[in-house]
Amino acid sequence: MNTYKKNYIGKGTQVPNMSIVKATVKMTELLKYVHEYEGEQYCTFEVARLQEPDKFGRDHTVYCTTMEDVPEEGTKKTTK
């Protein structure tokens, strides 16, 4: 079974009074998820609001999503 895995690569903060999130990403992590399309290199990532700011006040997280094959578990037995 295929499933999506979030690979966290950075964090960021909402810019006050603007619809902008300023994020910092560790380049060594970002480069792991670079892909090529028509001879150009791209990196697709997502920015999501955290439920609670971390201890440094960052309120957004940055991650790249990858598809991973997860072995299916055997049939589950139910007890009565």
Coordinates of N, CA and C in Angstrom, one line a residue:
M1 N 0.8 -1.2 0.0 CA 0.0 0.0 0.0 C 0.9 1.2 0.0
N2 N 0.6 2.2 -0.8 CA 1.3 3.5 -0.9 C 0.8 4.5 0.1
T3 N 1.7 5.2 0.7 CA 1.3 6.2 1.7 C 2.2 7.4 1.5
Y4 N 1.7 8.6 1.9 CA 2.5 9.8 1.9 C 3.3 10.0 3.2
K5 N 4.6 10.4 3.1 CA 5.4 10.7 4.3 C 5.8 12.1 4.2
K6 N 5.6 12.8 5.3 CA 6.1 14.2 5.4 C 7.5 14.2 5.9
N7 N 8.4 14.9 5.1 CA 9.8 15.0 5.5 C 10.1 16.4 5.9
Y8 N 10.2 16.7 7.1 CA 10.3 18.1 7.6 C 11.7 18.7 7.3
I9 N 11.7 19.9 6.7 CA 12.9 20.5 6.3 C 13.2 21.9 6.8
G10 N 12.2 22.4 7.5 CA 12.4 23.8 8.1 C 11.2 24.3 8.8
K11 N 11.3 25.5 9.3 CA 10.2 26.2 10.0 C 10.1 27.6 9.6
G12 N 9.0 28.3 10.0 CA 8.9 29.7 9.6 C 7.9 30.4 10.5
T13 N 7.7 31.7 10.3 CA 6.8 32.5 11.0 C 6.0 33.4 10.1
Q14 N 4.8 33.7 10.5 CA 3.9 34.6 9.8 C 4.4 36.0 10.0
V15 N 4.5 36.7 8.8 CA 4.9 38.1 8.9 C 3.7 38.9 9.4
P16 N 3.9 39.7 10.4 CA 2.7 40.5 11.0 C 2.1 41.4 9.9
N17 N 0.7 41.4 10.0 CA -0.1 42.2 9.1 C 0.0 41.9 7.6
M18 N 0.5 40.7 7.2 CA 0.7 40.3 5.8 C 0.3 38.9 5.6
S19 N 0.0 38.5 4.4 CA -0.3 37.1 4.1 C 1.0 36.4 3.6
I20 N 2.1 36.6 4.4 CA 3.4 36.0 4.0 C 3.9 35.2 5.2
V21 N 4.5 34.1 4.8 CA 5.2 33.3 5.8 C 6.7 33.3 5.5
K22 N 7.6 33.7 6.4 CA 9.0 33.7 6.2 C 9.5 32.4 6.7
A23 N 10.2 31.6 5.9 CA 10.6 30.3 6.3 C 12.1 30.1 6.1
T24 N 12.7 29.4 7.0 CA 14.1 29.0 6.9 C 14.2 27.5 6.7
V25 N 15.0 27.1 5.6 CA 15.1 25.7 5.3 C 16.5 25.3 5.2
K26 N 16.8 24.2 5.8 CA 18.2 23.6 5.8 C 18.5 23.1 4.4
M27 N 19.5 23.6 3.7 CA 19.7 23.3 2.3 C 20.1 21.8 2.1
T28 N 20.8 21.2 3.1 CA 21.2 19.8 2.9 C 19.9 18.9 2.9
E29 N 18.9 19.3 3.6 CA 17.6 18.6 3.7 C 16.8 18.9 2.4
L30 N 16.8 20.1 2.0 CA 16.0 20.5 0.8 C 16.5 19.8 -0.5
L31 N 17.9 19.7 -0.6 CA 18.5 19.1 -1.8 C 18.1 17.6 -2.0
K32 N 17.8 16.9 -0.9 CA 17.4 15.5 -0.9 C 16.1 15.3 -1.7
Y33 N 15.3 16.3 -1.9 CA 14.0 16.2 -2.5 C 13.9 16.9 -3.8
V34 N 15.0 17.3 -4.4 CA 15.0 18.0 -5.7 C 14.7 16.9 -6.8
H35 N 13.9 17.3 -7.8 CA 13.6 16.4 -8.9 C 13.7 17.2 -10.2
E36 N 13.8 16.5 -11.3 CA 14.1 17.1 -12.6 C 12.8 16.9 -13.4
Y37 N 12.5 18.0 -14.2 CA 11.4 18.0 -15.1 C 11.8 18.8 -16.3
E38 N 11.8 18.2 -17.5 CA 12.1 18.9 -18.7 C 13.5 19.6 -18.6
G39 N 14.4 19.0 -18.0 CA 15.8 19.5 -18.0 C 16.0 20.6 -16.9
E40 N 15.0 20.9 -16.1 CA 15.1 21.9 -15.0 C 15.0 21.2 -13.7
Q41 N 15.6 21.7 -12.6 CA 15.5 21.1 -11.3 C 14.5 21.9 -10.5
Y42 N 13.7 21.2 -9.8 CA 12.6 21.8 -8.9 C 12.6 21.1 -7.6
C43 N 12.0 21.8 -6.6 CA 11.8 21.2 -5.3 C 10.4 21.6 -4.9
T44 N 9.5 20.7 -4.7 CA 8.1 21.0 -4.3 C 8.0 20.8 -2.8
F45 N 7.5 21.8 -2.1 CA 7.4 21.7 -0.6 C 6.1 22.3 -0.2
E46 N 5.7 22.0 1.0 CA 4.5 22.6 1.6 C 4.8 23.3 2.9
V47 N 4.0 24.4 3.1 CA 4.1 25.2 4.3 C 2.8 25.1 5.0
A48 N 2.8 24.7 6.3 CA 1.6 24.5 7.1 C 1.7 25.2 8.4
R49 N 0.6 25.7 8.9 CA 0.5 26.3 10.2 C 0.6 25.3 11.3
L50 N 1.4 25.5 12.3 CA 1.4 24.6 13.5 C 0.3 24.9 14.4
Q51 N -0.2 23.9 15.1 CA -1.3 24.1 16.1 C -0.9 25.1 17.2
E52 N 0.4 25.0 17.6 CA 0.9 25.9 18.6 C 2.3 26.3 18.2
P53 N 2.7 27.6 18.4 CA 4.0 28.0 18.1 C 5.0 27.2 18.9
D54 N 6.3 27.0 18.4 CA 7.3 26.3 19.2 C 7.9 27.2 20.1
K55 N 8.9 26.8 20.9 CA 9.5 27.6 21.9 C 10.3 28.8 21.4
F56 N 10.5 28.9 20.0 CA 11.2 30.0 19.4 C 10.2 30.9 18.7
G57 N 8.9 30.6 18.9 CA 7.9 31.5 18.3 C 7.6 31.2 16.8
R58 N 8.1 30.1 16.3 CA 7.8 29.8 14.9 C 6.5 29.1 14.8
D59 N 5.6 29.6 13.9 CA 4.3 29.0 13.9 C 3.9 28.3 12.6
H60 N 4.9 28.0 11.7 CA 4.7 27.3 10.5 C 5.8 26.2 10.4
T61 N 5.5 25.1 9.7 CA 6.5 24.1 9.4 C 6.6 23.9 7.9
V62 N 7.7 23.5 7.4 CA 8.0 23.3 6.0 C 8.3 21.8 5.8
Y63 N 7.7 21.2 4.8 CA 8.0 19.8 4.6 C 7.8 19.4 3.1
C64 N 8.6 18.4 2.7 CA 8.4 17.8 1.4 C 7.7 16.5 1.6
T65 N 6.7 16.2 0.7 CA 6.0 15.0 0.8 C 6.5 13.9 -0.2
T66 N 6.7 12.7 0.2 CA 7.2 11.6 -0.7 C 6.2 10.5 -0.5
M67 N 6.1 9.7 -1.6 CA 5.2 8.5 -1.6 C 6.1 7.4 -1.2
E68 N 5.6 6.6 -0.2 CA 6.4 5.4 0.2 C 5.5 4.2 0.2
D69 N 6.1 3.1 -0.1 CA 5.4 1.8 -0.1 C 5.5 1.2 1.3
V70 N 4.3 1.0 1.9 CA 4.2 0.4 3.2 C 3.6 -0.9 3.1
P71 N 4.3 -2.0 3.6 CA 3.7 -3.3 3.5 C 2.4 -3.3 4.3
E72 N 1.4 -4.0 3.7 CA 0.1 -4.1 4.3 C 0.1 -5.1 5.4
E73 N -0.6 -4.8 6.5 CA -0.6 -5.7 7.6 C -1.6 -6.9 7.2
G74 N -1.4 -8.0 7.9 CA -2.3 -9.2 7.6 C -3.7 -8.8 8.0
T75 N -4.6 -9.7 7.7 CA -6.0 -9.5 8.1 C -6.1 -9.3 9.6
K76 N -6.8 -8.4 10.0 CA -7.0 -8.1 11.4 C -8.1 -9.0 12.0
K77 N -7.8 -9.6 13.1 CA -8.8 -10.4 13.8 C -9.6 -9.6 14.8
T78 N -10.9 -9.7 14.8 CA -11.7 -9.0 15.8 C -12.1 -10.0 16.9
T79 N -12.1 -9.5 18.1 CA -12.6 -10.3 19.2 C -14.0 -9.9 19.6
K80 N -14.7 -10.8 20.1 CA -16.1 -10.6 20.5 C -16.2 -10.4 22.0

